[in-house]
PDB file of C-alpha atoms in Angstrom:
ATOM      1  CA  UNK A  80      -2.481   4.473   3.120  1.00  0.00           C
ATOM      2  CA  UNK A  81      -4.621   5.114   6.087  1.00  0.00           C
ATOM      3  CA  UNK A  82      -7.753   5.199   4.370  1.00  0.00           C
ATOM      4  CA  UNK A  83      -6.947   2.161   1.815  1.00  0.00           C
ATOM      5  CA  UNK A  84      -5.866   0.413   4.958  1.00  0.00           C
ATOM      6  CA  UNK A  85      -9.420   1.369   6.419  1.00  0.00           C
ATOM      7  CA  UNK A  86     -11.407  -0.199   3.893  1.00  0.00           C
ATOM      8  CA  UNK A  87      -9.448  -3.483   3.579  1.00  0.00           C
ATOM      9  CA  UNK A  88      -9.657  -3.576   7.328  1.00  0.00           C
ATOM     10  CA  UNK A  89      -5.360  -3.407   7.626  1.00  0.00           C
ATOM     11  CA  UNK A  90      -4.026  -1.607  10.307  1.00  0.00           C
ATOM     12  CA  UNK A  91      -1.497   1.181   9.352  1.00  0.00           C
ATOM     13  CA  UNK A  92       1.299  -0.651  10.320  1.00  0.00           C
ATOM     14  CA  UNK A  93       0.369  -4.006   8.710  1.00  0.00           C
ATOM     15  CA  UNK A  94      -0.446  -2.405   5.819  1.00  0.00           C
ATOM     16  CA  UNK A  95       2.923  -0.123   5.623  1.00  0.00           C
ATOM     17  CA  UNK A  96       5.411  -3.433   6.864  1.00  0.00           C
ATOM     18  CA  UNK A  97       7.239  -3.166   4.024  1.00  0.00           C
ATOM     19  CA  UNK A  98       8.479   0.161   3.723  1.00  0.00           C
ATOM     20  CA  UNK A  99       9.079   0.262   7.282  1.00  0.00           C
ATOM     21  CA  UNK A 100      11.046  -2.256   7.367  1.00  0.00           C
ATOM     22  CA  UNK A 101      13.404  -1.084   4.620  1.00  0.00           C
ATOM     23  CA  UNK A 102      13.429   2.387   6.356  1.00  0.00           C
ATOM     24  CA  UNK A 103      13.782   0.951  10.428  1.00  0.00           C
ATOM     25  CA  UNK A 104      14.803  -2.722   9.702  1.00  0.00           C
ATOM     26  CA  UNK A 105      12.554  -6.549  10.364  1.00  0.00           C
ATOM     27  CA  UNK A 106      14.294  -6.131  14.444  1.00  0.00           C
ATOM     28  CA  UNK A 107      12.313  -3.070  14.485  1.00  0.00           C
ATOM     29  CA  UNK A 108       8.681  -3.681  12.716  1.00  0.00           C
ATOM     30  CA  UNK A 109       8.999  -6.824  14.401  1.00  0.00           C
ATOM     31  CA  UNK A 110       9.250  -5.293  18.015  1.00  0.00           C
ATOM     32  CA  UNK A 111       6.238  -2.379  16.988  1.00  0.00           C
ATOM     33  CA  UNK A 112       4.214  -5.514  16.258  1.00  0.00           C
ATOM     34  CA  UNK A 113       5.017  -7.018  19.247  1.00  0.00           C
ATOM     35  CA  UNK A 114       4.159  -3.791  21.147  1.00  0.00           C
ATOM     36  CA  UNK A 115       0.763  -3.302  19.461  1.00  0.00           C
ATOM     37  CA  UNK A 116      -0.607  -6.460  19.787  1.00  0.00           C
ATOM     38  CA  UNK A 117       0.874  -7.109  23.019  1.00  0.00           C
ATOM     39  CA  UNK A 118       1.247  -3.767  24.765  1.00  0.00           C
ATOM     40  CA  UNK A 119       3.098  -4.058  27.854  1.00  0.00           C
ATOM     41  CA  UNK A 120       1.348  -1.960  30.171  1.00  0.00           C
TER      42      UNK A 120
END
């Protein structure tokens, strides 16, 4: 994943959303997006 992600220029996380979400749930994935693209400090 990391390196397929790498060379379609995905981040991990963008590029895993779906199983993540099935394992942790949309709340969840939705909030890690939140906190990588909007870290707060």
């Amino acid at each position: 994943a990391c390196s397929f992600g790498a060379k379609l220029g995905v981040p991990v996380y963008k590029f895993l959303q779906e199983p993540l979400e099935r394992k942790y749930g949309a709340a969840w994935y939705a909030e890690l997006s939140r906190e990588i693209e909007n870290p707060s400090a």
